[in-house]
Coordinates of N, CA and C in Angstrom, one line a residue:
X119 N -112.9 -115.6 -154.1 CA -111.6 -115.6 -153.4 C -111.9 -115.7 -151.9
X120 N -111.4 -116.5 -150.9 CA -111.6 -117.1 -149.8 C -111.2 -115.3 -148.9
X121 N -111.9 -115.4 -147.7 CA -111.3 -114.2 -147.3 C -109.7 -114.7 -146.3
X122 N -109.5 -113.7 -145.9 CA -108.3 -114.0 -144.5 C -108.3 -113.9 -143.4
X123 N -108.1 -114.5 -142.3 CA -108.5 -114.3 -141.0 C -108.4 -112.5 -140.9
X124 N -107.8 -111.9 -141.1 CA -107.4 -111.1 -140.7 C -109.1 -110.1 -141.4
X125 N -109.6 -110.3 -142.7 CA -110.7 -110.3 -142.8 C -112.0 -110.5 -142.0
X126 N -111.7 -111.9 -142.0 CA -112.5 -112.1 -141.3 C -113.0 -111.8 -139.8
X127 N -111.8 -111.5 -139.1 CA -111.5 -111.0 -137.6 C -112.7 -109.3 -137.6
X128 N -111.9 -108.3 -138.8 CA -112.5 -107.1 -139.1 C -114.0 -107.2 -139.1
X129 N -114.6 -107.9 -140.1 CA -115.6 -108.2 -140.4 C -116.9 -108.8 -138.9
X130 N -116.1 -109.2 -137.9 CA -117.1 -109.8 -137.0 C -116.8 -108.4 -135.9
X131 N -115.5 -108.0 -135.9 CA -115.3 -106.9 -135.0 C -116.0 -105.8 -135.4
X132 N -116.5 -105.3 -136.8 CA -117.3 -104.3 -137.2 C -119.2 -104.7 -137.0
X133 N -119.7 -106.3 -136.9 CA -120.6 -106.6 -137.2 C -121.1 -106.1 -135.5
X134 N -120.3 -107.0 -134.6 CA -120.3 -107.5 -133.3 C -120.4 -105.9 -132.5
X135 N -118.6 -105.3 -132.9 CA -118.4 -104.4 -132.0 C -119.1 -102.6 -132.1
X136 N -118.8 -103.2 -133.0 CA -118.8 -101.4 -133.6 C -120.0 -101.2 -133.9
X137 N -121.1 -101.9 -134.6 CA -122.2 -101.8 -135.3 C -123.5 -102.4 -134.4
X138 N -122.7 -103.4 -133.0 CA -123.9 -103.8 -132.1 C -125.0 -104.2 -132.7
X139 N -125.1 -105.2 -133.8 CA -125.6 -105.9 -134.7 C -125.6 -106.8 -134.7
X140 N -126.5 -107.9 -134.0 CA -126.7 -109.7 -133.5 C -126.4 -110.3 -134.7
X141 N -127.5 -109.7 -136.0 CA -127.9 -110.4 -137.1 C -126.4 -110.4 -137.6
X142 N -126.1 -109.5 -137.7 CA -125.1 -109.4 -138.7 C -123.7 -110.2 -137.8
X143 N -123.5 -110.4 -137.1 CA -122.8 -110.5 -136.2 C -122.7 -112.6 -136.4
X144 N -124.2 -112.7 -136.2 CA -124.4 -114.3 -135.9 C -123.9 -114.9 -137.7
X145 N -124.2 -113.9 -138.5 CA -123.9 -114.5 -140.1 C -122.7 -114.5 -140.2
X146 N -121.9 -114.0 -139.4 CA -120.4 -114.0 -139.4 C -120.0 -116.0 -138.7
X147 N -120.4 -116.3 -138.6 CA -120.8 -117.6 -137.9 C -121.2 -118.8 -138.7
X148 N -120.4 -120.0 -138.9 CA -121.3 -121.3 -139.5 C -122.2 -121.3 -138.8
X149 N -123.3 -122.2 -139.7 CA -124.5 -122.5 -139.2 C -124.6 -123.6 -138.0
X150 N -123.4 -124.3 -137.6 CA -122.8 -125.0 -136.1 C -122.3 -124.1 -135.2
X151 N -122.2 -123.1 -135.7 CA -120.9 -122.1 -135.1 C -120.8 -122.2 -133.4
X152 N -120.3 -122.5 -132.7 CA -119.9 -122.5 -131.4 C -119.1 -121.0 -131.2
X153 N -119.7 -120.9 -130.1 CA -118.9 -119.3 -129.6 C -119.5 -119.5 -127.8
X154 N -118.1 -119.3 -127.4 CA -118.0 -119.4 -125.9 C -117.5 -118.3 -125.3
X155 N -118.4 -117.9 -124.7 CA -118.3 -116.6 -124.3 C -119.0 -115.8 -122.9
X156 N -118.9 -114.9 -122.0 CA -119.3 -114.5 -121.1 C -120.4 -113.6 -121.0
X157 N -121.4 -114.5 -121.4 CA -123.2 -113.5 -122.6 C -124.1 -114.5 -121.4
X158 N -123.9 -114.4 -120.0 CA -124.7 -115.3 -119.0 C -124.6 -114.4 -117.9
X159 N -125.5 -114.4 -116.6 CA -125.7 -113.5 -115.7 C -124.7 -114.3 -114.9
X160 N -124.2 -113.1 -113.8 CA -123.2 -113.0 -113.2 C -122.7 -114.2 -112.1
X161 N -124.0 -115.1 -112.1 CA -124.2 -116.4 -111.0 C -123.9 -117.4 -112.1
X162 N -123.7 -117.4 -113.0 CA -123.8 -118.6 -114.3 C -122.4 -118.8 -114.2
X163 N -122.5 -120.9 -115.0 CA -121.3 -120.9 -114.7 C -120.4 -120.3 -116.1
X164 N -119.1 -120.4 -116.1 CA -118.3 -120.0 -116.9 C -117.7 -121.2 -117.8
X165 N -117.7 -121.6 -119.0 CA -118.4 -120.6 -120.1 C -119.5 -120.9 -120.4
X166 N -120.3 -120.2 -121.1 CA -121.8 -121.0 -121.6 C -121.3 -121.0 -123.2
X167 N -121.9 -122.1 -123.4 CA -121.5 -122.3 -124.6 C -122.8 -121.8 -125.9
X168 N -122.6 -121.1 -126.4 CA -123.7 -121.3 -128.0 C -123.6 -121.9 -128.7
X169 N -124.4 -122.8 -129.2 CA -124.4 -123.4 -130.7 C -125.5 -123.1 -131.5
X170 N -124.5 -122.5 -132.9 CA -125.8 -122.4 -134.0 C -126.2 -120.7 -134.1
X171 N -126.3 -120.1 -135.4 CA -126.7 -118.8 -135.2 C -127.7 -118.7 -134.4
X172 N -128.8 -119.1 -134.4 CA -129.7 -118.6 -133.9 C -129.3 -118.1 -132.4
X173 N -129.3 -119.3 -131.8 CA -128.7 -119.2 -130.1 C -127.4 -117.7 -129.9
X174 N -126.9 -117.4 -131.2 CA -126.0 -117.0 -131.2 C -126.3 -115.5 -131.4
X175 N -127.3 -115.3 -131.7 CA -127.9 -114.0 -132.4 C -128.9 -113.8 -131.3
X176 N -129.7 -114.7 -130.3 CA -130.6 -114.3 -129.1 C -129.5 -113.4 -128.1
X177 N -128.1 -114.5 -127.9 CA -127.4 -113.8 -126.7 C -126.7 -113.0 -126.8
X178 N -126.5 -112.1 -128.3 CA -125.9 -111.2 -129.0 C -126.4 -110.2 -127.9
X179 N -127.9 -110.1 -128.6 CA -128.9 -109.4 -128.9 C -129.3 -108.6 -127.1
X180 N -129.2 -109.9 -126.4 CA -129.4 -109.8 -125.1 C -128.1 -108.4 -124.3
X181 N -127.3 -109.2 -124.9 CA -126.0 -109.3 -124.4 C -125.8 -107.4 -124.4
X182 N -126.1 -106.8 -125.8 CA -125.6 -105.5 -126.1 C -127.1 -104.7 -125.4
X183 N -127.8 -105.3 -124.9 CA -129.3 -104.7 -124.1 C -128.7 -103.6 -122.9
X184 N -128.0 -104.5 -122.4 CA -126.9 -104.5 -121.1 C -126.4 -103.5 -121.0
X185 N -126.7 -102.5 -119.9 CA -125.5 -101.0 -119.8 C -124.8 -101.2 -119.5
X186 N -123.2 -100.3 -119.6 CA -122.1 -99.9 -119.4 C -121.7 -100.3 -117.8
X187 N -121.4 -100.7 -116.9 CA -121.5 -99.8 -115.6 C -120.5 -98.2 -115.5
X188 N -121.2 -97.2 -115.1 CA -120.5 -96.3 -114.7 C -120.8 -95.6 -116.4
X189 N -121.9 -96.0 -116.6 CA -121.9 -95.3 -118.4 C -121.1 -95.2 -119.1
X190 N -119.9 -96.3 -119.0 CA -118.9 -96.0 -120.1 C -119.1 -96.3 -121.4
X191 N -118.2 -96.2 -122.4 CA -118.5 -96.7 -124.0 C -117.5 -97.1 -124.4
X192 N -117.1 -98.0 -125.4 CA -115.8 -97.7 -125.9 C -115.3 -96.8 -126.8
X193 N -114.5 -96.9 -126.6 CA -113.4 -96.1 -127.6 C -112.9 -96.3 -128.3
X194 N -113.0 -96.7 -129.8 CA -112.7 -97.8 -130.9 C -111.6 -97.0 -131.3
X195 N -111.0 -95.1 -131.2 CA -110.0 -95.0 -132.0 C -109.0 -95.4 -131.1
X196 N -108.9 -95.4 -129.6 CA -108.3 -95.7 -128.9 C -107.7 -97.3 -128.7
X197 N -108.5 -98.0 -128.9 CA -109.0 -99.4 -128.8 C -108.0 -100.2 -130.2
X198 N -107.3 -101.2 -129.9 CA -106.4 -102.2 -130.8 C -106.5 -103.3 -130.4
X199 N -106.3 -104.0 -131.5 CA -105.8 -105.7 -131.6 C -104.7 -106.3 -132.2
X200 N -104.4 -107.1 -132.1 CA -103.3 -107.6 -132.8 C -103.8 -109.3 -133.3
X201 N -103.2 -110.1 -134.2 CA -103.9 -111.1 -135.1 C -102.6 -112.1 -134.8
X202 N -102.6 -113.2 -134.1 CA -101.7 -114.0 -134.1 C -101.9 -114.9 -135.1
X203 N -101.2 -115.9 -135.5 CA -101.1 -116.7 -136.8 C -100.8 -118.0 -135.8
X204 N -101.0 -119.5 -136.3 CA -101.0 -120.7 -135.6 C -99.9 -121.3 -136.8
X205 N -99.4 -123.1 -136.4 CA -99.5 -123.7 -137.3 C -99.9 -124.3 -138.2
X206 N -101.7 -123.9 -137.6 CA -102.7 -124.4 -138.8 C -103.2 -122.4 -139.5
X207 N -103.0 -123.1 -141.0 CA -104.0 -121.4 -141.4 C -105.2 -121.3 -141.5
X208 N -106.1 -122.0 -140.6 CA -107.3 -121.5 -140.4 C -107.7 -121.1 -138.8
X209 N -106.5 -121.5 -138.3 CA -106.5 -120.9 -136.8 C -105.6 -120.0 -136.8
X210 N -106.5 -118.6 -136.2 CA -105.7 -117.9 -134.9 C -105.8 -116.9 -133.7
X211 N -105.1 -116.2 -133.3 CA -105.4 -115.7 -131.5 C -105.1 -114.5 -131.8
X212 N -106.5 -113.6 -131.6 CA -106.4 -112.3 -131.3 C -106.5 -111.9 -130.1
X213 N -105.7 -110.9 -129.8 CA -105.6 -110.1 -128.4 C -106.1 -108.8 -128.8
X214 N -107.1 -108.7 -128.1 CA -108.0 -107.2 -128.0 C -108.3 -106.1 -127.0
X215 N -107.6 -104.8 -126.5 CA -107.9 -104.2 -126.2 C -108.5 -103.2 -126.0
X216 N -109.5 -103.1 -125.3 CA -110.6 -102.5 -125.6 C -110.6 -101.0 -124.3
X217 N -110.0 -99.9 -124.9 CA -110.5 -99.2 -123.9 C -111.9 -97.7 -123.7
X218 N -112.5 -98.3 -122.5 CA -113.5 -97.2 -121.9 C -113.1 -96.1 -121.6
X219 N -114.2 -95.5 -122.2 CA -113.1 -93.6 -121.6 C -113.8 -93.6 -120.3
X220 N -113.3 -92.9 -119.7 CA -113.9 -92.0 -118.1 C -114.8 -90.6 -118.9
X221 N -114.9 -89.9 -117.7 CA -115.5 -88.8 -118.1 C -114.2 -87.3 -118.0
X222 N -113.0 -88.1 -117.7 CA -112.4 -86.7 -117.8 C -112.0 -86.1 -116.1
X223 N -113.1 -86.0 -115.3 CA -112.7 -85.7 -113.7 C -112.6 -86.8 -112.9
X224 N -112.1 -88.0 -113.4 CA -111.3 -88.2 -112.2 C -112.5 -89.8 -111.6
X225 N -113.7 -89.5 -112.0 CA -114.5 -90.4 -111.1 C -115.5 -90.7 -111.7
X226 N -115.7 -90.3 -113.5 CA -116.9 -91.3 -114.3 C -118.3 -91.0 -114.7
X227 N -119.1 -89.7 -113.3 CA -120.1 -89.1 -113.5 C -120.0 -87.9 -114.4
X228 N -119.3 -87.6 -114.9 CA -119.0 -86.5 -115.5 C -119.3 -84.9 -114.9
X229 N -119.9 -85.2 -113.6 CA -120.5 -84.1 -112.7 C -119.1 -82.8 -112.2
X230 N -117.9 -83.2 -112.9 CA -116.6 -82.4 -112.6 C -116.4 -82.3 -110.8
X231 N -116.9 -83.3 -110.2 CA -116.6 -83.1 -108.5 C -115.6 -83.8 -107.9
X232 N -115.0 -85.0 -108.8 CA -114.1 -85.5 -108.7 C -114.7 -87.1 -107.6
X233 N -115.6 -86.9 -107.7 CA -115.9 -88.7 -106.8 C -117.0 -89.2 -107.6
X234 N -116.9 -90.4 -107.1 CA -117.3 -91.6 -108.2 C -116.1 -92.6 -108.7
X235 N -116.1 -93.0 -110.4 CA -115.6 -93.7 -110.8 C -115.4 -93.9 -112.1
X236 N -114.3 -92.6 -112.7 CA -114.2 -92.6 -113.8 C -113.1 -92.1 -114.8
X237 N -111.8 -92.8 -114.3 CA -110.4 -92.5 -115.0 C -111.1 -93.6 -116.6
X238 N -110.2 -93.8 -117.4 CA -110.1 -94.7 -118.7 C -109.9 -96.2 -118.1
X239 N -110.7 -97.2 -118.4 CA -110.2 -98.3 -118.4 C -110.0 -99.2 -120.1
X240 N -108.9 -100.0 -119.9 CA -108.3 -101.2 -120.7 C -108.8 -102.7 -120.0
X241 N -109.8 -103.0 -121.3 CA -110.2 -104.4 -121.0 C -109.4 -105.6 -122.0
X242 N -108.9 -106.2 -121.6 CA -107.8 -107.1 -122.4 C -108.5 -108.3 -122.7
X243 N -108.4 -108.8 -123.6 CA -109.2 -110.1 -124.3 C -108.4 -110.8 -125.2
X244 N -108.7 -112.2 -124.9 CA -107.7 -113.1 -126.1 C -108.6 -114.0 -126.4
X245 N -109.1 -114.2 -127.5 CA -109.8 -115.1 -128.4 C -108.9 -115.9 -129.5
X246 N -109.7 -117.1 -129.3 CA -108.9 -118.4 -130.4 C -110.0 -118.1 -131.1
X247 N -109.7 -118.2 -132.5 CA -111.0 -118.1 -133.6 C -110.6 -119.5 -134.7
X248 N -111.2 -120.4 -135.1 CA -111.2 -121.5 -136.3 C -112.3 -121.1 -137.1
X249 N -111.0 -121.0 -138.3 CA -112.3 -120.3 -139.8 C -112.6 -121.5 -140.3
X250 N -113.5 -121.7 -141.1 CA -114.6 -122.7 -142.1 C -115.1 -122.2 -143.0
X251 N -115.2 -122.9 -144.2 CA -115.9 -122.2 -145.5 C -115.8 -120.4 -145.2
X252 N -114.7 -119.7 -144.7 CA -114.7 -118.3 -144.7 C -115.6 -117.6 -143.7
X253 N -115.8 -118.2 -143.2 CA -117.2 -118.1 -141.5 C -115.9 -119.0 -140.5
X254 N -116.4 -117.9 -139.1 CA -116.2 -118.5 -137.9 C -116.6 -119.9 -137.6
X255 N -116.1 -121.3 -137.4 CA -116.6 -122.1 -136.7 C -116.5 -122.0 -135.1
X256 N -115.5 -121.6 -134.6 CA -115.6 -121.2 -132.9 C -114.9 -119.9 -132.5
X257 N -115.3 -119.5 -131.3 CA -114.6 -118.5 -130.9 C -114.5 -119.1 -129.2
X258 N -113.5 -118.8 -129.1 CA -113.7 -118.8 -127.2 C -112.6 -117.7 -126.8
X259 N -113.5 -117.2 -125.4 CA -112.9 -116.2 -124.4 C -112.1 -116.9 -123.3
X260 N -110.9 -116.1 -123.8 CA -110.0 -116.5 -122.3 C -109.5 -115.6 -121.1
X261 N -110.9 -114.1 -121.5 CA -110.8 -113.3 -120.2 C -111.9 -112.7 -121.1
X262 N -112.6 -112.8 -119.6 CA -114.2 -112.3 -119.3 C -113.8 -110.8 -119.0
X263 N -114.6 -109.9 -119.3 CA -114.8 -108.6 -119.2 C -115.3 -108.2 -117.9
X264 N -115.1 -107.3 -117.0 CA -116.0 -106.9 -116.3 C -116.7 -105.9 -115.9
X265 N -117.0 -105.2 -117.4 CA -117.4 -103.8 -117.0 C -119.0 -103.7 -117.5
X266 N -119.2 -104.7 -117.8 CA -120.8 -104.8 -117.8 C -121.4 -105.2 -117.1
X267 N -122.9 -104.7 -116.5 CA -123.3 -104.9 -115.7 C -123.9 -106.1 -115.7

């Protein structure tokens, strides 16, 4: 039985986000699979494109190497999406937000002195996803994140 976007979405969000898992992450992916995305240093241009697990599973891999700035994490019970539907049913647009907790005082170090940088942030994201044989064939970002360093 074919899965459902909305499957499918779960499935790359648990591989990708939650579990910080390239492999698992890139199998979510046809073996052409394009994914465009903001997995390039900060001078690169916008977007770099991947094609192919493999390439897909290097900049994964790279990508989650990467600290927080200000040591944040996310917050996954905090954190939602919502699953738009297209005129085609193998396309559609998720909106994901993602929010970073602070540390509580105010400024991020968790040192309770109040300076620094660390209320909660909301990172908002919208991705176009086209499914194939039950695998991603592309993803693209239409807002870059900026809380990694």
């Amino acid at each position: 039985m074919p899965r459902t976007p909305q499957e499918i979405f779960e499935s790359y969000i648990y591989a990708g986000t939650v579990s910080r898992d390239a492999d698992a992450l890139a199998e979510s992916f046809t073996e052409d699979g394009i994914f465009e995305a903001p997995l390039m240093p900060a001078d690169a241009a916008f977007p770099r494109r991947l094609v192919g697990r493999a390439e897909i599973r290097t900049a994964m891999s790279a990508y989650y190497e990467q600290p927080a700035k200000d040591g944040r994490s996310p917050n996954f019970e905090k954190s939602a999406y919502v699953l738009h539907t297209t005129s085609s049913p193998d396309v559609f647009i998720a909106e994901i937000d993602t929010v970073f907790d602070g540390d509580g005082d105010g400024d991020g170090d968790g040192d309770g002195d109040g300076g620094g940088g660390g209320e909660a942030v909301t990172v908002s994201l919208v991705q176009i996803f086209r499914i194939r044989d039950g695998k991603i064939a592309r993803l693209r970002d239409y807002f870059a994140p900026e809380l990694v360093s």
